[in-house]
Amino acid sequence: MPHEPYTLKIIRVDLTTKEVTEEIIDGETTAKYVGGTGLAAKYLWEEVPAGVKWSDPENRITFFTGPLAGTRVCGSGTFSVTTMGACTGMAGTAQANGFMGAFMRQNGIDGVIVQGAADRWTRIHIQDGRVQLLNAEHLIGKDTWETEDAVKEETEGRCSVYSIGPAGENLVRFAAIVGDRGHVAAHNGVGAVMGSKKIKCISAVKGDVKPRVLDPETLVAKAKELTEFTRQVDPGLLQFGTNAGLVPLGAMGAVPMRNYTTNVWPEGNKYVPEYMRERFKSKPSACWACSHAHCRISELTEGKYTGFVGEEPEYEGTAEMGPLIGMTEPAETFYLCNVVDRLGFDVNESGYMIAWLMECYEKGCITKDDLDGVELKWGDSEAVDTLLKKIAHREGCGDLFAEGTKRSAERIGGEAKDCCVYTMKGATPRGHDHRGHWSEFIDTCLSNTGTIETGGHLFTPPNLGLERLKDRFDPIGHSTMNARLNGGRNVEDSFGICRLCTPSLALTLEIINAVTGWSWDVEAAKEMGLRIVNLMRMFNFRHGLKKEMEAPSVRYSSTPTDGPAAGIGIREHWDAIRDNYYAEMGWDIQTGRPLPETLEKYGLTDLVERYS
């Protein structure tokens, strides 16, 4: 039987006028953009014109869920944050798990779009189906965990809280948004944008509205099937989270060590995920509807921080506050990861910043006086702790480093600049040594979001009927494959589900169809994902993207001198990689701009007239 179109309810908050209004997203628009990152990209394109900067009140920041959020599907507490990012000055999007996405939907709200800027620090609060703007002046100066505790104390009901720490308050360009005890929306300075609008936090109390599901029976059956499938295909990931990747990535030469100066890691056996589970006291801390529960709250039982309680870090934190900065003690890595979260930083940019400064200090490019007396040696957790706090508060030398790695390196110049890892767009890569992981290297430099955007767990070669590449150092092969897998992460972040819970594209599509009444197949998912890729790309060109910005820094593209990828370099292939990728994506090879026929192919015909 015919069913009603699947619509969404978005709340618009104008912080300047303090107006809160409701918008219904019609079924046709929902089917085209879905929700989450997809719908947010549409708002970004339509409402943030050329000339608007990341810190301008006219920038938008969205907190959007998707159709699966708050359902019985495993990992459906997810929401995405999308904005013009502070690191690149172009599109930025980040996903976070926990409970926020579910609690928003249980209030009958599918997303919040924020514009303007408040005249005092504000808390955006969702409860009983309403959005309120509350005073948050008393929360200023608190870290993210302290903010969460304070908000919960003054709020009735079970509450999810996502906040900025001192880093976001002080507009550090790589500030993140942290909530639900260690879940983070990190990339491209989304926390700095939140701080520029004087939003200290967003909170949502668990409601009693059931998210709309058109075929509940099929949803329950397929959700159970997807959970069982996930347990079978990657038990290590479900047990240890992304830390399960340490060993295989190390074998590829893809774990970052000492600012890319080596790929030999004698202490690697201490960083296997079993180490922390065996030695530290821990208990599961599962997200909404997650039966895997790999997240943990732990207490350190050894070392100088014995007794410290925090969240067990995921892979990127382990890598960034471990081998990348020359750390050899997992307990100290654990502590520093939590310092990063509580201050409200992106752990990736934090790690590359600290590692770069450590190398510069060792070489004499930067002195103790340049660091306000901090003696920054490899693996010194106390020095790192001190410097991170300086950066978060823009205190002394921290004011320069708060501008991010690329801008800091350009300011200092000389040899210091040449040993800094970043993309020419202005952000750092994730917690990998991409010189041993070329597919993600290419993705990082050519994506639209300040981080990776290709593939994910939905769009894998097997899920799309493709054969995996046999040569991991095939420049054209990986460039072509990345183009064929592109859009997958946009789809995941639009559905409203944790990407660790979606190894089966077929089952995930059956679930989205059961919820919405659509008849999506693989081709429909690919079309939607690529629609968002091209829309965000047009947004980036509006805000200054140029071909030469889609490239790695000198150190980022250097050739490893030891380890599994020794002697194999990507730099000499870069121009061919980029040009091939542009051609495969249907973009102009000279500029990287989507061709008119590509825009029309993905239903973006109205953008063609703005092409020139």
Coordinates of C-alpha atoms in Angstrom, one line a residue:
M1 CA 0.0 0.0 0.0
P2 CA 1.2 3.6 -0.6
H3 CA 2.7 5.2 2.4
E4 CA 3.3 8.8 3.5
P5 CA 6.6 10.3 2.5
Y6 CA 9.4 10.0 5.1
T7 CA 9.7 13.6 6.5
L8 CA 12.1 15.1 9.0
K9 CA 11.7 17.8 11.6
I10 CA 14.6 20.3 11.9
I11 CA 14.8 23.0 14.6
R12 CA 16.5 26.2 13.5
V13 CA 18.2 28.3 16.2
D14 CA 19.2 31.9 15.5
L15 CA 21.5 32.8 18.3
T16 CA 21.6 36.5 17.4
T17 CA 17.9 37.0 17.6
K18 CA 17.3 34.1 20.0
E19 CA 14.5 32.8 17.8
V20 CA 13.8 29.0 17.7
T21 CA 11.7 27.8 14.7
E22 CA 10.6 24.5 13.2
E23 CA 11.1 23.3 9.7
I24 CA 9.7 20.2 8.1
I25 CA 11.9 18.5 5.5
D26 CA 9.5 17.1 2.8
G27 CA 9.7 13.5 1.6
E28 CA 11.3 14.3 -1.7
T29 CA 14.2 16.2 -0.1
T30 CA 14.7 13.5 2.5
A31 CA 14.9 10.9 -0.2
K32 CA 17.5 13.0 -2.0
Y33 CA 19.7 14.0 1.0
V34 CA 18.5 11.5 3.7
G35 CA 19.6 13.4 6.9
G36 CA 22.9 13.7 8.8
T37 CA 25.8 14.9 6.7
G38 CA 23.8 14.7 3.5
L39 CA 21.0 17.1 4.6
A40 CA 23.6 19.3 6.3
A41 CA 25.6 19.7 3.1
K42 CA 22.4 21.1 1.4
Y43 CA 22.0 23.7 4.1
L44 CA 25.7 24.6 4.0
W45 CA 25.5 25.2 0.2
E46 CA 22.3 27.2 0.3
E47 CA 23.0 29.4 3.3
V48 CA 26.8 30.0 3.5
P49 CA 27.8 32.2 0.6
A50 CA 31.2 33.2 -0.6
G51 CA 33.0 35.6 1.7
V52 CA 31.7 34.1 4.9
K53 CA 34.6 32.9 7.2
W54 CA 34.5 30.0 9.7
S55 CA 34.1 32.3 12.7
D56 CA 31.5 34.5 11.0
P57 CA 28.0 34.5 12.6
E58 CA 26.7 33.7 9.1
N59 CA 28.4 30.3 9.2
R60 CA 26.1 27.4 10.0
I61 CA 26.8 24.5 12.3
T62 CA 24.4 21.5 12.3
F63 CA 23.7 18.7 14.7
F64 CA 21.8 16.2 12.6
T65 CA 20.7 12.6 13.0
G66 CA 19.5 10.2 10.3
P67 CA 16.5 7.9 9.8
L68 CA 18.1 5.0 11.7
A69 CA 19.0 7.1 14.8
G70 CA 17.2 6.1 18.0
T71 CA 15.9 2.8 16.5
R72 CA 16.7 -0.7 17.7
V73 CA 19.5 -0.9 15.2
C74 CA 22.9 -1.5 16.8
G75 CA 25.0 1.7 17.0
S76 CA 22.1 4.1 16.3
G77 CA 22.9 6.8 18.8
T78 CA 25.0 8.6 16.2
F79 CA 24.8 12.2 15.0
S80 CA 26.9 14.3 12.7
V81 CA 28.2 17.8 13.0
T82 CA 28.7 19.7 9.8
T83 CA 30.0 23.3 9.3
M84 CA 32.6 25.3 7.5
G85 CA 35.6 24.1 9.4
A86 CA 38.3 26.2 11.1
C87 CA 41.3 24.3 9.9
T88 CA 40.6 24.4 6.1
G89 CA 38.0 27.2 5.8
M90 CA 36.0 24.8 3.8
A91 CA 33.4 22.0 4.5
G92 CA 33.9 20.0 7.7
T93 CA 31.9 17.1 9.0
A94 CA 32.5 14.8 11.9
Q95 CA 30.5 11.9 13.4
A96 CA 30.1 11.0 17.1
N97 CA 28.4 8.1 18.8
G98 CA 27.0 7.8 22.3
F99 CA 23.4 8.8 23.0
M100 CA 22.8 12.3 21.5
G101 CA 21.4 11.1 18.2
A102 CA 18.9 8.7 19.9
F103 CA 17.8 11.2 22.5
M104 CA 17.2 13.9 19.9
R105 CA 15.0 11.6 17.9
Q106 CA 13.1 10.6 21.1
N107 CA 12.2 14.2 21.4
G108 CA 10.8 14.2 17.9
I109 CA 13.7 16.2 16.6
D110 CA 15.8 15.0 13.7
G111 CA 18.4 17.8 13.8
V112 CA 19.3 21.3 14.9
I113 CA 20.8 24.0 12.6
V114 CA 22.4 26.9 14.3
Q115 CA 23.1 30.4 12.8
G116 CA 24.2 33.7 14.2
A117 CA 26.2 34.2 17.4
A118 CA 25.1 34.6 21.0
D119 CA 25.9 37.6 23.1
R120 CA 26.7 35.3 26.1
W121 CA 27.7 31.7 26.6
T122 CA 24.7 29.5 25.8
R123 CA 23.6 25.9 26.3
I124 CA 21.3 24.5 23.6
H125 CA 18.9 22.1 25.5
I126 CA 16.5 19.6 24.1
Q127 CA 13.7 18.3 26.3
D128 CA 10.0 17.4 26.0
G129 CA 10.1 18.0 22.3
R130 CA 11.4 21.6 22.7
V131 CA 14.7 23.4 22.1
Q132 CA 15.7 26.0 24.7
L133 CA 18.5 28.4 24.9
L134 CA 19.9 28.4 28.5
N135 CA 22.6 30.4 30.2
A136 CA 26.0 28.6 30.3
E137 CA 28.2 31.4 31.7
H138 CA 28.7 29.3 34.9
L139 CA 30.2 26.4 32.8
I140 CA 33.0 28.5 31.2
G141 CA 36.5 27.2 32.1
K142 CA 35.2 23.7 32.8
D143 CA 36.6 20.8 30.8
T144 CA 34.3 18.6 28.8
W145 CA 33.8 16.0 31.5
E146 CA 33.3 18.6 34.2
T147 CA 30.7 20.3 31.9
E148 CA 28.9 17.0 31.4
D149 CA 28.7 16.4 35.1
A150 CA 27.5 19.9 35.9
V151 CA 24.8 19.8 33.3
K152 CA 23.5 16.5 34.4
E153 CA 23.4 17.7 38.0
E154 CA 21.1 20.5 37.0
T155 CA 18.9 18.5 34.6
E156 CA 16.2 16.0 35.4
G157 CA 16.1 12.8 33.4
R158 CA 18.8 10.9 31.6
C159 CA 20.8 13.4 29.6
S160 CA 23.4 13.3 26.8
V161 CA 25.8 16.3 26.8
Y162 CA 28.3 17.4 24.1
S163 CA 30.5 20.4 24.9
I164 CA 33.6 22.3 24.1
G165 CA 36.4 22.5 26.6
P166 CA 38.9 25.4 27.0
A167 CA 40.2 24.8 23.5
G168 CA 36.8 25.6 21.9
E169 CA 36.2 28.5 24.2
N170 CA 39.5 30.0 23.1
L171 CA 38.9 29.3 19.4
V172 CA 41.8 26.9 19.0
R173 CA 41.5 25.9 15.3
F174 CA 41.6 22.2 16.0
A175 CA 39.1 22.2 18.9
A176 CA 36.6 19.3 19.1
I177 CA 33.2 18.6 20.6
V178 CA 33.2 15.9 23.3
G179 CA 30.4 14.2 25.1
D180 CA 29.0 11.0 26.7
R181 CA 32.3 10.3 28.4
G182 CA 34.8 10.4 25.6
H183 CA 32.9 10.4 22.3
V184 CA 34.2 13.0 20.0
A185 CA 33.2 15.0 16.9
A186 CA 36.7 16.1 16.1
H187 CA 37.7 16.9 12.6
N188 CA 38.3 20.3 11.0
G189 CA 37.8 22.4 14.1
V190 CA 34.1 21.9 14.6
G191 CA 34.6 22.8 18.3
A192 CA 36.1 26.2 17.3
V193 CA 33.1 27.0 15.3
M194 CA 30.9 26.1 18.2
G195 CA 33.0 28.4 20.4
S196 CA 32.8 31.3 17.9
K197 CA 29.0 31.2 18.3
K198 CA 29.4 31.1 22.1
I199 CA 27.8 27.7 22.4
K200 CA 29.3 25.9 25.4
C201 CA 27.3 22.7 25.0
I202 CA 24.3 21.0 23.5
S203 CA 22.3 18.6 25.7
A204 CA 19.3 16.3 25.2
V205 CA 17.2 14.5 27.7
K206 CA 15.9 11.0 26.8
G207 CA 12.4 11.4 25.5
D208 CA 9.5 9.0 24.9
V209 CA 8.8 9.6 21.1
K210 CA 9.4 6.5 19.1
P211 CA 11.3 7.2 15.8
R212 CA 9.0 6.6 12.8
V213 CA 9.5 3.1 11.3
L214 CA 7.2 2.0 8.5
D215 CA 8.0 -1.7 8.7
P216 CA 8.9 -2.5 12.3
E217 CA 8.9 -6.3 11.8
T218 CA 11.4 -6.2 9.0
L219 CA 13.5 -3.7 10.9
V220 CA 13.8 -6.0 14.0
A221 CA 14.7 -9.1 12.0
K222 CA 17.2 -7.4 9.8
A223 CA 18.8 -5.4 12.7
K224 CA 19.4 -8.7 14.5
E225 CA 20.8 -10.2 11.4
L226 CA 23.2 -7.3 10.9
T227 CA 24.4 -7.5 14.5
E228 CA 25.2 -11.2 14.1
F229 CA 26.9 -10.7 10.8
T230 CA 29.1 -7.9 12.4
R231 CA 30.1 -10.2 15.2
Q232 CA 31.2 -12.9 12.7
V233 CA 33.2 -10.8 10.3
D234 CA 35.3 -8.7 12.7
P235 CA 35.3 -10.1 16.3
G236 CA 38.6 -8.4 17.1
L237 CA 37.1 -5.0 16.3
L238 CA 34.1 -5.6 18.4
Q239 CA 36.1 -6.8 21.4
F240 CA 38.9 -4.1 21.3
G241 CA 37.4 -1.4 19.1
T242 CA 39.7 0.3 16.6
N243 CA 42.8 -0.6 18.7
A244 CA 42.5 -4.0 17.0
G245 CA 44.1 -2.3 14.0
L246 CA 47.4 -1.7 15.7
V247 CA 49.0 -4.9 14.7
P248 CA 47.9 -5.1 11.1
L249 CA 48.6 -1.4 10.6
G250 CA 52.1 -1.8 12.1
A251 CA 52.8 -4.6 9.7
M252 CA 52.0 -2.2 6.8
G253 CA 54.2 0.5 8.2
A254 CA 51.1 2.6 8.8
V255 CA 51.4 3.3 12.5
P256 CA 52.9 6.9 12.9
M257 CA 56.1 7.0 14.8
R258 CA 58.2 9.9 16.0
N259 CA 56.7 12.4 13.5
Y260 CA 57.3 10.1 10.5
T261 CA 61.1 9.8 11.2
T262 CA 61.0 6.0 11.7
N263 CA 58.7 2.9 11.3
V264 CA 60.5 0.8 13.8
W265 CA 58.7 0.4 17.1
P266 CA 60.4 -1.8 19.7
E267 CA 57.7 -1.1 22.3
G268 CA 54.9 -2.1 20.0
N269 CA 54.2 -5.3 22.0
K270 CA 53.2 -3.1 24.9
Y271 CA 50.6 -1.3 22.8
V272 CA 48.6 -4.3 21.6
P273 CA 45.0 -3.9 22.9
E274 CA 45.2 -6.8 25.3
Y275 CA 47.8 -4.9 27.3
M276 CA 45.4 -2.3 28.6
R277 CA 42.6 -4.8 29.1
E278 CA 44.8 -7.1 31.2
R279 CA 46.4 -4.4 33.3
F280 CA 43.9 -1.7 33.9
K281 CA 40.6 -1.9 35.7
S282 CA 37.8 -1.4 33.2
K283 CA 34.1 -1.8 32.6
P284 CA 32.1 -1.5 29.4
S285 CA 30.5 1.8 28.4
A286 CA 28.2 1.0 25.5
C287 CA 26.6 3.5 23.2
W288 CA 22.8 3.5 22.5
A289 CA 21.5 0.2 21.3
C290 CA 25.0 -1.2 21.0
S291 CA 25.4 -4.9 21.9
H292 CA 29.1 -4.9 21.0
A293 CA 30.2 -2.6 23.9
H294 CA 33.9 -2.3 23.0
C295 CA 34.1 1.2 24.6
R296 CA 35.5 1.1 28.2
I297 CA 35.9 3.4 31.2
S298 CA 39.1 2.3 32.9
E299 CA 41.3 3.1 36.0
L300 CA 45.0 3.1 35.6
T301 CA 46.8 0.7 37.9
E302 CA 50.4 1.4 37.1
G303 CA 52.8 4.3 36.5
K304 CA 52.8 8.0 37.6
Y305 CA 49.1 8.4 36.9
T306 CA 47.9 5.4 39.0
G307 CA 44.3 5.9 40.1
F308 CA 43.4 8.1 37.1
V309 CA 39.9 7.2 35.6
G310 CA 39.1 7.9 32.0
E311 CA 38.0 6.4 28.7
E312 CA 40.1 3.8 27.1
P313 CA 41.4 5.4 23.9
E314 CA 40.6 4.2 20.5
Y315 CA 43.2 3.6 17.9
E316 CA 43.8 7.1 16.8
G317 CA 44.3 8.3 20.3
T318 CA 46.6 5.4 21.1
A319 CA 48.7 6.2 18.0
E320 CA 48.8 9.9 18.4
M321 CA 49.6 10.0 22.1
G322 CA 51.8 6.9 21.8
P323 CA 54.3 6.1 19.1
L324 CA 53.8 9.4 17.2
I325 CA 55.2 11.4 20.1
G326 CA 57.8 8.8 21.1
M327 CA 55.7 7.6 24.1
T328 CA 56.6 4.1 25.4
E329 CA 54.2 3.7 28.3
P330 CA 50.6 2.8 27.5
A331 CA 49.4 4.2 30.9
E332 CA 50.8 7.6 30.0
T333 CA 49.3 7.4 26.5
F334 CA 45.9 6.6 28.2
Y335 CA 46.3 9.7 30.5
L336 CA 47.2 12.1 27.6
C337 CA 44.3 10.9 25.5
N338 CA 42.0 11.9 28.2
V339 CA 43.7 15.2 28.7
V340 CA 43.1 15.9 25.0
D341 CA 39.4 15.0 25.3
R342 CA 38.8 17.0 28.4
L343 CA 40.5 20.1 27.0
G344 CA 38.4 19.6 23.9
F345 CA 41.0 18.9 21.2
D346 CA 41.1 16.8 18.0
V347 CA 43.6 14.1 19.0
N348 CA 44.9 13.9 15.5
E349 CA 46.0 17.5 15.1
S350 CA 47.2 17.5 18.7
G351 CA 49.4 14.5 18.1
Y352 CA 51.0 15.9 15.0
M353 CA 51.5 19.3 16.6
I354 CA 53.3 17.8 19.6
A355 CA 55.4 15.4 17.5
W356 CA 56.4 18.2 15.2
L357 CA 57.4 20.4 18.1
M358 CA 59.4 17.6 19.7
E359 CA 61.4 17.0 16.5
C360 CA 61.9 20.8 16.2
Y361 CA 63.1 20.9 19.8
E362 CA 65.5 18.0 19.2
K363 CA 67.0 19.7 16.1
G364 CA 67.3 23.1 17.7
C365 CA 64.7 24.7 15.4
I366 CA 62.7 25.6 18.5
T367 CA 64.3 26.4 21.9
K368 CA 63.2 26.1 25.5
D369 CA 62.5 29.8 25.5
D370 CA 60.2 29.4 22.5
L371 CA 58.2 27.0 24.5
D372 CA 57.9 29.2 27.6
G373 CA 60.5 27.1 29.5
V374 CA 59.0 23.7 28.6
E375 CA 61.6 21.1 27.8
L376 CA 59.8 19.1 25.2
K377 CA 61.6 15.7 24.7
W378 CA 60.2 12.6 23.1
G379 CA 57.8 10.7 25.3
D380 CA 57.7 13.2 28.2
S381 CA 54.1 13.1 29.3
E382 CA 54.4 15.9 31.8
A383 CA 55.8 18.3 29.2
V384 CA 53.0 17.3 26.8
D385 CA 50.4 17.9 29.5
T386 CA 51.8 21.4 30.2
L387 CA 52.0 22.4 26.5
L388 CA 48.5 21.1 25.7
K389 CA 47.1 23.3 28.5
K390 CA 49.0 26.3 27.2
I391 CA 47.5 25.8 23.7
A392 CA 44.0 25.2 25.0
H393 CA 44.1 28.6 26.9
R394 CA 46.2 30.4 24.2
E395 CA 48.7 31.1 26.9
G396 CA 52.1 32.3 25.8
C397 CA 53.5 30.2 23.0
G398 CA 50.2 28.3 23.0
D399 CA 48.7 31.3 21.1
L400 CA 50.7 30.5 18.0
F401 CA 50.3 26.7 18.2
A402 CA 46.5 27.1 18.6
E403 CA 46.4 28.1 15.0
G404 CA 47.2 24.5 14.0
T405 CA 50.2 22.7 12.5
K406 CA 50.2 24.2 9.0
R407 CA 49.9 27.8 10.1
S408 CA 52.3 27.4 12.9
A409 CA 54.9 25.7 10.6
E410 CA 54.5 28.4 8.0
R411 CA 55.0 31.1 10.7
I412 CA 58.2 29.5 12.0
G413 CA 59.5 28.5 8.5
G414 CA 62.8 27.0 7.5
E415 CA 63.6 23.4 8.5
A416 CA 60.8 23.4 11.0
K417 CA 58.3 23.8 8.2
D418 CA 59.7 20.9 6.2
C419 CA 59.3 18.4 9.0
C420 CA 55.7 19.2 9.7
V421 CA 52.9 16.7 8.6
Y422 CA 49.8 18.3 7.1
T423 CA 47.8 18.7 4.0
M424 CA 48.0 21.9 2.0
K425 CA 44.3 22.5 2.7
G426 CA 45.3 23.1 6.4
A427 CA 44.5 20.0 8.4
T428 CA 46.5 17.0 9.5
P429 CA 45.9 13.3 8.6
R430 CA 44.4 10.8 10.9
G431 CA 46.5 8.7 13.2
H432 CA 48.3 6.7 10.5
D433 CA 51.6 6.9 8.7
H434 CA 49.9 7.1 5.3
R435 CA 53.2 6.5 3.5
G436 CA 52.4 2.8 4.2
H437 CA 48.6 3.2 3.6
W438 CA 48.3 4.8 0.2
S439 CA 44.5 4.5 -0.2
E440 CA 43.9 6.7 2.9
F441 CA 46.8 9.0 1.9
I442 CA 45.0 9.8 -1.4
D443 CA 41.7 10.1 0.3
T444 CA 43.0 12.5 3.0
C445 CA 44.5 14.9 0.5
L446 CA 41.7 14.9 -2.0
S447 CA 38.6 14.7 0.2
N448 CA 36.3 17.6 0.8
T449 CA 35.9 17.5 4.6
G450 CA 39.3 17.9 6.2
T451 CA 39.5 14.2 6.8
I452 CA 38.8 11.0 4.9
E453 CA 35.5 10.6 3.0
T454 CA 36.0 7.5 0.8
G455 CA 34.7 4.0 1.5
G456 CA 33.9 3.3 5.2
H457 CA 32.4 0.0 6.2
L458 CA 29.5 0.3 3.8
F459 CA 31.4 0.9 0.6
T460 CA 34.1 -1.8 0.6
P461 CA 35.2 -3.4 -2.7
P462 CA 33.3 -6.7 -1.9
N463 CA 30.1 -4.8 -0.9
L464 CA 30.3 -3.0 -4.3
G465 CA 31.2 -6.2 -6.3
L466 CA 34.8 -5.1 -6.9
E467 CA 38.1 -7.0 -6.4
R468 CA 40.5 -5.7 -3.8
L469 CA 43.8 -4.3 -5.1
K470 CA 46.7 -6.6 -4.6
D471 CA 49.4 -4.0 -4.8
R472 CA 49.1 -1.5 -1.9
F473 CA 51.6 0.8 -3.6
D474 CA 49.8 1.0 -6.9
P475 CA 49.3 4.8 -7.4
I476 CA 46.8 4.7 -10.3
G477 CA 45.0 1.6 -9.0
H478 CA 44.3 3.2 -5.6
S479 CA 43.4 6.5 -7.1
T480 CA 40.8 4.7 -9.3
M481 CA 39.5 2.6 -6.5
N482 CA 39.1 5.6 -4.2
A483 CA 36.9 7.2 -6.8
R484 CA 34.8 4.0 -7.1
L485 CA 34.3 3.8 -3.3
N486 CA 33.7 7.5 -2.8
G487 CA 30.5 8.6 -1.0
G488 CA 30.3 5.7 1.4
R489 CA 31.1 7.6 4.5
N490 CA 28.6 10.3 3.6
V491 CA 25.9 7.6 3.4
E492 CA 26.8 6.2 6.8
D493 CA 26.8 9.6 8.3
S494 CA 23.5 10.4 6.8
F495 CA 21.8 7.2 7.9
G496 CA 22.6 7.9 11.6
I497 CA 24.5 4.7 12.5
C498 CA 28.0 3.9 13.7
R499 CA 30.2 2.8 10.9
L500 CA 31.6 -0.1 12.9
C501 CA 28.1 -1.6 12.8
T502 CA 27.6 -1.6 9.1
P503 CA 29.8 -4.2 7.4
S504 CA 27.0 -5.4 5.2
L505 CA 25.7 -2.9 2.7
A506 CA 22.9 -5.2 1.6
L507 CA 21.5 -5.6 5.1
T508 CA 21.9 -1.9 6.0
L509 CA 19.9 -1.0 2.9
E510 CA 17.2 -3.4 3.8
I511 CA 17.0 -1.7 7.2
I512 CA 16.9 1.8 5.8
N513 CA 14.1 0.7 3.5
A514 CA 12.2 -0.8 6.4
V515 CA 12.4 2.5 8.3
T516 CA 11.6 4.8 5.4
G517 CA 9.6 2.8 2.9
W518 CA 12.1 3.5 0.2
S519 CA 13.4 1.0 -2.3
W520 CA 17.1 1.7 -2.2
D521 CA 19.6 -0.5 -3.8
V522 CA 23.4 -0.3 -4.1
E523 CA 23.2 2.1 -7.1
A524 CA 20.8 4.4 -5.2
A525 CA 23.2 4.5 -2.2
K526 CA 26.2 5.3 -4.5
E527 CA 24.3 8.0 -6.2
M528 CA 23.3 9.7 -2.9
G529 CA 26.9 9.5 -1.5
L530 CA 28.4 11.0 -4.7
R531 CA 25.7 13.7 -4.7
I532 CA 27.0 14.9 -1.4
V533 CA 30.7 14.6 -2.4
N534 CA 30.0 16.9 -5.4
L535 CA 27.8 19.3 -3.5
M536 CA 30.5 19.8 -0.8
R537 CA 33.1 20.1 -3.5
M538 CA 31.2 23.0 -5.1
F539 CA 30.9 24.6 -1.7
N540 CA 34.7 24.3 -1.3
F541 CA 35.3 26.0 -4.6
R542 CA 33.1 28.8 -3.6
H543 CA 35.3 29.2 -0.5
G544 CA 38.7 29.2 -2.2
L545 CA 39.6 25.6 -3.1
K546 CA 42.4 25.4 -5.7
K547 CA 44.1 22.3 -7.3
E548 CA 47.5 23.0 -5.6
M549 CA 45.9 22.8 -2.2
E550 CA 45.1 19.1 -2.8
A551 CA 48.6 17.9 -1.9
P552 CA 50.7 16.8 1.0
S553 CA 53.4 18.7 2.9
V554 CA 57.1 17.8 2.4
R555 CA 57.3 15.5 5.4
Y556 CA 53.9 14.0 4.9
S557 CA 55.0 12.9 1.4
S558 CA 58.5 11.9 2.3
T559 CA 59.9 8.4 1.6
P560 CA 60.2 6.0 4.6
T561 CA 63.8 5.1 5.4
D562 CA 63.0 2.0 7.4
G563 CA 60.2 -0.5 8.2
P564 CA 57.7 -2.3 5.9
A565 CA 57.5 0.6 3.4
A566 CA 61.1 1.6 3.3
G567 CA 62.3 3.2 0.1
I568 CA 58.8 3.4 -1.4
G569 CA 57.6 7.0 -1.9
I570 CA 54.4 8.5 -3.2
R571 CA 55.5 12.1 -4.0
E572 CA 56.8 11.3 -7.5
H573 CA 53.4 9.9 -8.4
W574 CA 51.3 12.7 -6.9
D575 CA 50.4 14.7 -10.0
A576 CA 49.3 11.5 -11.9
I577 CA 47.3 10.3 -8.9
R578 CA 45.4 13.5 -8.6
D579 CA 44.7 13.9 -12.3
N580 CA 43.5 10.3 -12.6
Y581 CA 41.2 10.8 -9.5
Y582 CA 39.7 13.9 -11.0
A583 CA 39.0 12.1 -14.3
E584 CA 37.5 9.1 -12.5
M585 CA 35.3 11.4 -10.5
G586 CA 34.1 13.4 -13.5
W587 CA 35.9 16.5 -12.6
D588 CA 37.9 18.9 -14.7
I589 CA 41.5 17.8 -14.7
Q590 CA 42.9 21.3 -14.8
T591 CA 41.0 22.5 -11.7
G592 CA 39.3 19.6 -10.0
R593 CA 35.9 21.2 -10.3
P594 CA 32.9 18.9 -11.0
L595 CA 32.0 19.0 -14.7
P596 CA 28.4 20.2 -15.6
E597 CA 27.4 16.7 -16.8
T598 CA 28.6 15.3 -13.4
L599 CA 26.5 17.7 -11.5
E600 CA 23.5 16.8 -13.6
K601 CA 24.2 13.1 -13.2
Y602 CA 23.8 13.4 -9.4
G603 CA 20.7 15.6 -9.4
L604 CA 22.5 18.9 -8.9
T605 CA 21.3 20.6 -12.1
D606 CA 20.6 23.9 -10.3
L607 CA 24.4 24.1 -9.6
V608 CA 25.3 24.0 -13.2
E609 CA 24.4 27.7 -13.8
R610 CA 26.8 28.6 -11.0
Y611 CA 29.6 26.6 -12.6
S612 CA 31.6 29.5 -14.2

